[in-house]
Structure formats: C-alpha cells, structure tokens
C-alpha cells in the first residue's frame, strides 16, 4: 500500500481530520474514531510502515518514548484505574489499518471490556524448542 491510499498517512498529511492528542517530529497520536471506551487513543509513526517489523529503529524508539508520555496523559486525564496498550500486526492478529499503530485504552471498573486470555500449558520439551526458534531468529 502506498502512503496516498493509507488512511493514517492521510491523517498525518492533514487531508483527513483527527482529534489530535500529541504530535512531535516522528509521532502523532489521536482519538480512535470508533472507541472501545472514551479516551481510546491511537499512536502512530508519521512515516508509513505497515507493521512493527517494518519500522525503523528511530521510529520505534520515538513511538516508545511518546507512548509513555501519551499513555500517562490518557490515564491521568480520564481518571482511569488502568490502561491497556494493544498493537496488532497482520490480519490474523486483528490489524485492519496497515499503518502501524498502538491502541491506548484507559480502563475503569465496569467498563465491560475484557481482553481474552485463554492461557495454555507447554507440553514436555515444547518451551525449550520454542525458545530456540526465537533465539535463532534474533
Ligand atoms: P486495527 O484493527 O488495530 O487495525 O485498528 C484500527 C483502528 O483505527 C480501529 O480502532 C478504528 O476505529 C480506527 N480508525 C479507523 N479510521 C480512523 C480515523 N479516520 N480516525 C481515527 N481512528 C480511525
Ligand atoms: Zn500510512
């Protein structure tokens, strides 16, 4: 996808409006237009990358620093009791907009939102073999 047909690039360029929360040289944060709860915020690198894996180290670092700052403001400003950060890569993981973005979701008692967490157990030897696969890819 080129940047001209990417909705988030069009937000960065100002072609599509957004409720801007934060901006610096590399990063933009704005309110999600279809929030899971009030204050649901998206944080993106201004430069187009499809997923986390495609980002430059500089953009990743800038997003990390801004994430801390913006998450703290969302948490404080919304009088939240907690906050989830969610980041989807590829369709299987729920990514619908293919410009990397971080969801910041302030949480309150009774907000009705629950992240599914169907935890499992490793089989015999499986944890070590999984670990080796990741280490080989590093
Ligand atoms: P994802 O499923 O992780 O790709 O999330 C994409 C998010 O972008 C969804 O939560 C949408 O509600 C949000 N979104 C789509 N278009 C806009 C827009 N124009 N302004 C703000 N948020 C948007
Ligand atoms: Zn884009």
PDB file of C-alpha atoms and ligand atoms in Angstrom:
ATOM      1  CA  UNK A   1       0.000   0.000   0.000  1.00  0.00           C
ATOM      2  CA  UNK A   2       1.315   3.436  -0.888  1.00  0.00           C
ATOM      3  CA  UNK A   3       1.006   6.292   1.535  1.00  0.00           C
ATOM      4  CA  UNK A   4      -1.585   8.129  -0.615  1.00  0.00           C
ATOM      5  CA  UNK A   5      -4.194   5.406  -0.123  1.00  0.00           C
ATOM      6  CA  UNK A   6      -3.361   4.860   3.549  1.00  0.00           C
ATOM      7  CA  UNK A   7      -5.933   6.483   5.825  1.00  0.00           C
ATOM      8  CA  UNK A   8      -3.400   7.167   8.606  1.00  0.00           C
ATOM      9  CA  UNK A   9      -0.951   8.777   6.158  1.00  0.00           C
ATOM     10  CA  UNK A  10      -3.819  10.988   5.042  1.00  0.00           C
ATOM     11  CA  UNK A  11      -4.396  11.934   8.692  1.00  0.00           C
ATOM     12  CA  UNK A  12      -0.663  12.727   9.071  1.00  0.00           C
ATOM     13  CA  UNK A  13      -0.780  14.973   5.968  1.00  0.00           C
ATOM     14  CA  UNK A  14      -3.870  16.787   7.286  1.00  0.00           C
ATOM     15  CA  UNK A  15      -6.031  15.624   4.383  1.00  0.00           C
ATOM     16  CA  UNK A  16      -8.324  13.792   6.846  1.00  0.00           C
ATOM     17  CA  UNK A  17      -9.068  15.490  10.185  1.00  0.00           C
ATOM     18  CA  UNK A  18      -8.374  13.896  13.548  1.00  0.00           C
ATOM     19  CA  UNK A  19      -8.821  14.734  17.223  1.00  0.00           C
ATOM     20  CA  UNK A  20      -5.110  15.281  17.851  1.00  0.00           C
ATOM     21  CA  UNK A  21      -3.751  14.293  21.248  1.00  0.00           C
ATOM     22  CA  UNK A  22       0.006  14.593  20.653  1.00  0.00           C
ATOM     23  CA  UNK A  23       2.480  15.362  17.901  1.00  0.00           C
ATOM     24  CA  UNK A  24       6.232  15.513  17.575  1.00  0.00           C
ATOM     25  CA  UNK A  25       8.676  15.240  14.683  1.00  0.00           C
ATOM     26  CA  UNK A  26       8.125  11.485  14.218  1.00  0.00           C
ATOM     27  CA  UNK A  27       4.903  10.640  16.068  1.00  0.00           C
ATOM     28  CA  UNK A  28       1.191  11.506  16.010  1.00  0.00           C
ATOM     29  CA  UNK A  29      -1.492  10.411  18.490  1.00  0.00           C
ATOM     30  CA  UNK A  30      -5.225  10.966  18.030  1.00  0.00           C
ATOM     31  CA  UNK A  31      -8.539   9.662  19.346  1.00  0.00           C
ATOM     32  CA  UNK A  32      -9.850   6.463  17.760  1.00  0.00           C
ATOM     33  CA  UNK A  33     -12.965   7.327  15.771  1.00  0.00           C
ATOM     34  CA  UNK A  34     -14.779   4.165  16.958  1.00  0.00           C
ATOM     35  CA  UNK A  35     -13.557   3.895  20.539  1.00  0.00           C
ATOM     36  CA  UNK A  36     -13.826   0.840  22.738  1.00  0.00           C
ATOM     37  CA  UNK A  37     -14.176   3.346  25.571  1.00  0.00           C
ATOM     38  CA  UNK A  38     -13.886   7.170  25.891  1.00  0.00           C
ATOM     39  CA  UNK A  39     -10.233   8.187  25.530  1.00  0.00           C
ATOM     40  CA  UNK A  40      -9.248   5.218  23.316  1.00  0.00           C
ATOM     41  CA  UNK A  41      -6.216   6.721  21.570  1.00  0.00           C
ATOM     42  CA  UNK A  42      -4.092   5.641  18.608  1.00  0.00           C
ATOM     43  CA  UNK A  43      -0.380   6.436  18.444  1.00  0.00           C
ATOM     44  CA  UNK A  44       1.411   6.115  15.095  1.00  0.00           C
ATOM     45  CA  UNK A  45       4.743   6.893  13.482  1.00  0.00           C
ATOM     46  CA  UNK A  46       4.256   9.664  10.913  1.00  0.00           C
ATOM     47  CA  UNK A  47       6.309   7.710   8.394  1.00  0.00           C
ATOM     48  CA  UNK A  48       4.368   4.868   6.793  1.00  0.00           C
ATOM     49  CA  UNK A  49       5.280   1.354   7.937  1.00  0.00           C
ATOM     50  CA  UNK A  50       2.838  -1.489   7.632  1.00  0.00           C
ATOM     51  CA  UNK A  51       3.768  -3.308  10.827  1.00  0.00           C
ATOM     52  CA  UNK A  52       6.039  -3.132  13.846  1.00  0.00           C
ATOM     53  CA  UNK A  53       8.559  -5.266  11.950  1.00  0.00           C
ATOM     54  CA  UNK A  54       8.957  -2.697   9.159  1.00  0.00           C
ATOM     55  CA  UNK A  55       9.584   0.308  11.406  1.00  0.00           C
ATOM     56  CA  UNK A  56      12.987   1.953  11.560  1.00  0.00           C
ATOM     57  CA  UNK A  57      14.711   1.723  14.953  1.00  0.00           C
ATOM     58  CA  UNK A  58      14.438   5.525  15.157  1.00  0.00           C
ATOM     59  CA  UNK A  59      10.657   5.480  14.655  1.00  0.00           C
ATOM     60  CA  UNK A  60      10.295   2.574  17.083  1.00  0.00           C
ATOM     61  CA  UNK A  61      12.267   4.490  19.730  1.00  0.00           C
ATOM     62  CA  UNK A  62      10.269   7.670  19.122  1.00  0.00           C
ATOM     63  CA  UNK A  63       6.984   5.756  19.415  1.00  0.00           C
ATOM     64  CA  UNK A  64       8.193   4.115  22.636  1.00  0.00           C
ATOM     65  CA  UNK A  65       9.061   7.448  24.235  1.00  0.00           C
ATOM     66  CA  UNK A  66       5.814   9.095  23.092  1.00  0.00           C
ATOM     67  CA  UNK A  67       3.798   6.051  24.179  1.00  0.00           C
ATOM     68  CA  UNK A  68       4.907   6.521  27.777  1.00  0.00           C
ATOM     69  CA  UNK A  69       4.049  10.214  27.722  1.00  0.00           C
ATOM     70  CA  UNK A  70       0.683   9.907  25.969  1.00  0.00           C
ATOM     71  CA  UNK A  71      -0.393   6.829  27.958  1.00  0.00           C
ATOM     72  CA  UNK A  72       0.292   8.714  31.199  1.00  0.00           C
ATOM     73  CA  UNK A  73      -1.828  11.668  29.992  1.00  0.00           C
ATOM     74  CA  UNK A  74      -4.712   9.418  28.874  1.00  0.00           C
ATOM     75  CA  UNK A  75      -4.557   7.590  32.210  1.00  0.00           C
ATOM     76  CA  UNK A  76      -4.496  10.792  34.265  1.00  0.00           C
ATOM     77  CA  UNK A  77      -6.821  12.873  32.108  1.00  0.00           C
ATOM     78  CA  UNK A  78      -9.551  10.239  32.026  1.00  0.00           C
ATOM     79  CA  UNK A  79      -9.207   9.398  35.747  1.00  0.00           C
ATOM     80  CA  UNK A  80      -8.549   5.823  34.660  1.00  0.00           C
ATOM     81  CA  UNK A  81      -7.847   2.950  37.032  1.00  0.00           C
ATOM     82  CA  UNK A  82      -5.750   1.069  34.453  1.00  0.00           C
ATOM     83  CA  UNK A  83      -4.680   1.170  30.809  1.00  0.00           C
ATOM     84  CA  UNK A  84      -4.086  -1.448  28.112  1.00  0.00           C
ATOM     85  CA  UNK A  85      -1.658  -0.992  25.216  1.00  0.00           C
ATOM     86  CA  UNK A  86      -2.529  -3.157  22.214  1.00  0.00           C
ATOM     87  CA  UNK A  87      -0.713  -3.381  18.903  1.00  0.00           C
ATOM     88  CA  UNK A  88      -1.972  -5.639  16.098  1.00  0.00           C
ATOM     89  CA  UNK A  89       0.321  -6.915  13.316  1.00  0.00           C
ATOM     90  CA  UNK A  90      -1.191  -8.607  10.248  1.00  0.00           C
ATOM     91  CA  UNK A  91      -4.783  -9.594   9.602  1.00  0.00           C
ATOM     92  CA  UNK A  92      -4.687 -12.761  11.735  1.00  0.00           C
ATOM     93  CA  UNK A  93      -3.857 -10.559  14.736  1.00  0.00           C
ATOM     94  CA  UNK A  94      -6.750  -8.191  14.046  1.00  0.00           C
ATOM     95  CA  UNK A  95      -4.931  -5.489  12.067  1.00  0.00           C
ATOM     96  CA  UNK A  96      -7.377  -3.614   9.842  1.00  0.00           C
ATOM     97  CA  UNK A  97      -5.369  -0.477   9.034  1.00  0.00           C
ATOM     98  CA  UNK A  98      -1.981  -1.344   7.581  1.00  0.00           C
ATOM     99  CA  UNK A  99      -0.071   1.601   9.027  1.00  0.00           C
ATOM    100  CA  UNK A 100       1.481   0.545  12.328  1.00  0.00           C
ATOM    101  CA  UNK A 101      -0.400   1.870  15.361  1.00  0.00           C
ATOM    102  CA  UNK A 102      -0.612   1.395  19.105  1.00  0.00           C
ATOM    103  CA  UNK A 103      -4.003   1.358  20.841  1.00  0.00           C
ATOM    104  CA  UNK A 104      -4.050   3.067  24.262  1.00  0.00           C
ATOM    105  CA  UNK A 105      -7.145   2.034  26.172  1.00  0.00           C
ATOM    106  CA  UNK A 106      -7.932   3.595  29.550  1.00  0.00           C
ATOM    107  CA  UNK A 107      -9.724   1.177  31.860  1.00  0.00           C
ATOM    108  CA  UNK A 108     -12.345   1.677  34.549  1.00  0.00           C
ATOM    109  CA  UNK A 109     -14.230  -0.719  36.791  1.00  0.00           C
ATOM    110  CA  UNK A 110     -17.352  -1.942  34.990  1.00  0.00           C
ATOM    111  CA  UNK A 111     -16.251  -0.757  31.522  1.00  0.00           C
ATOM    112  CA  UNK A 112     -17.263  -4.159  30.175  1.00  0.00           C
ATOM    113  CA  UNK A 113     -14.050  -4.618  28.189  1.00  0.00           C
ATOM    114  CA  UNK A 114     -12.087  -7.834  28.676  1.00  0.00           C
ATOM    115  CA  UNK A 115      -9.009  -8.956  26.784  1.00  0.00           C
ATOM    116  CA  UNK A 116      -9.448 -12.703  26.111  1.00  0.00           C
ATOM    117  CA  UNK A 117      -6.590 -14.591  27.775  1.00  0.00           C
ATOM    118  CA  UNK A 118      -7.019 -18.330  27.194  1.00  0.00           C
ATOM    119  CA  UNK A 119      -3.724 -19.371  28.827  1.00  0.00           C
ATOM    120  CA  UNK A 120      -2.318 -22.819  27.999  1.00  0.00           C
ATOM    121  CA  UNK A 121       0.459 -25.127  29.237  1.00  0.00           C
ATOM    122  CA  UNK A 122       3.559 -26.154  27.262  1.00  0.00           C
ATOM    123  CA  UNK A 123       3.954 -29.849  26.540  1.00  0.00           C
ATOM    124  CA  UNK A 124       7.138 -31.719  27.525  1.00  0.00           C
ATOM    125  CA  UNK A 125      10.181 -30.068  25.859  1.00  0.00           C
ATOM    126  CA  UNK A 126       8.000 -27.615  23.951  1.00  0.00           C
ATOM    127  CA  UNK A 127       9.057 -24.494  25.859  1.00  0.00           C
ATOM    128  CA  UNK A 128      12.760 -25.145  25.156  1.00  0.00           C
ATOM    129  CA  UNK A 129      12.105 -25.807  21.464  1.00  0.00           C
ATOM    130  CA  UNK A 130      10.037 -22.609  21.155  1.00  0.00           C
ATOM    131  CA  UNK A 131      12.781 -20.656  22.921  1.00  0.00           C
ATOM    132  CA  UNK A 132      15.402 -21.992  20.485  1.00  0.00           C
ATOM    133  CA  UNK A 133      13.285 -20.956  17.475  1.00  0.00           C
ATOM    134  CA  UNK A 134      13.077 -17.394  18.750  1.00  0.00           C
ATOM    135  CA  UNK A 135      16.764 -17.232  19.669  1.00  0.00           C
ATOM    136  CA  UNK A 136      17.750 -18.478  16.186  1.00  0.00           C
ATOM    137  CA  UNK A 137      15.647 -15.695  14.616  1.00  0.00           C
ATOM    138  CA  UNK A 138      17.121 -12.900  16.764  1.00  0.00           C
TER     139      UNK A 138
HETATM  140  P1  LIG B   1      -6.664  -2.153  13.969  1.00  0.00           P
HETATM  141  O1  LIG B   1      -7.795  -3.139  13.978  1.00  0.00           O
HETATM  142  O2  LIG B   1      -5.646  -2.461  15.049  1.00  0.00           O
HETATM  143  O3  LIG B   1      -6.036  -2.008  12.603  1.00  0.00           O
HETATM  144  O4  LIG B   1      -7.289  -0.772  14.402  1.00  0.00           O
HETATM  145  C1  LIG B   1      -7.627   0.244  13.504  1.00  0.00           C
HETATM  146  C2  LIG B   1      -8.332   1.322  14.307  1.00  0.00           C
HETATM  147  O5  LIG B   1      -8.355   2.519  13.547  1.00  0.00           O
HETATM  148  C3  LIG B   1      -9.780   0.992  14.684  1.00  0.00           C
HETATM  149  O6  LIG B   1      -9.914   1.011  16.108  1.00  0.00           O
HETATM  150  C4  LIG B   1     -10.593   2.128  14.023  1.00  0.00           C
HETATM  151  O7  LIG B   1     -11.681   2.551  14.796  1.00  0.00           O
HETATM  152  C5  LIG B   1      -9.539   3.221  13.878  1.00  0.00           C
HETATM  153  N1  LIG B   1      -9.794   4.188  12.827  1.00  0.00           N
HETATM  154  C6  LIG B   1     -10.116   3.939  11.550  1.00  0.00           C
HETATM  155  N2  LIG B   1     -10.243   5.090  10.856  1.00  0.00           N
HETATM  156  C7  LIG B   1      -9.990   6.100  11.726  1.00  0.00           C
HETATM  157  C8  LIG B   1      -9.980   7.530  11.625  1.00  0.00           C
HETATM  158  N3  LIG B   1     -10.234   8.160  10.481  1.00  0.00           N
HETATM  159  N4  LIG B   1      -9.687   8.240  12.741  1.00  0.00           N
HETATM  160  C9  LIG B   1      -9.436   7.613  13.902  1.00  0.00           C
HETATM  161  N5  LIG B   1      -9.418   6.275  14.063  1.00  0.00           N
HETATM  162  C10 LIG B   1      -9.706   5.520  12.997  1.00  0.00           C
HETATM  163 ZN1  LIG B   2       0.329   5.071   6.130  1.00  0.00          ZN
END
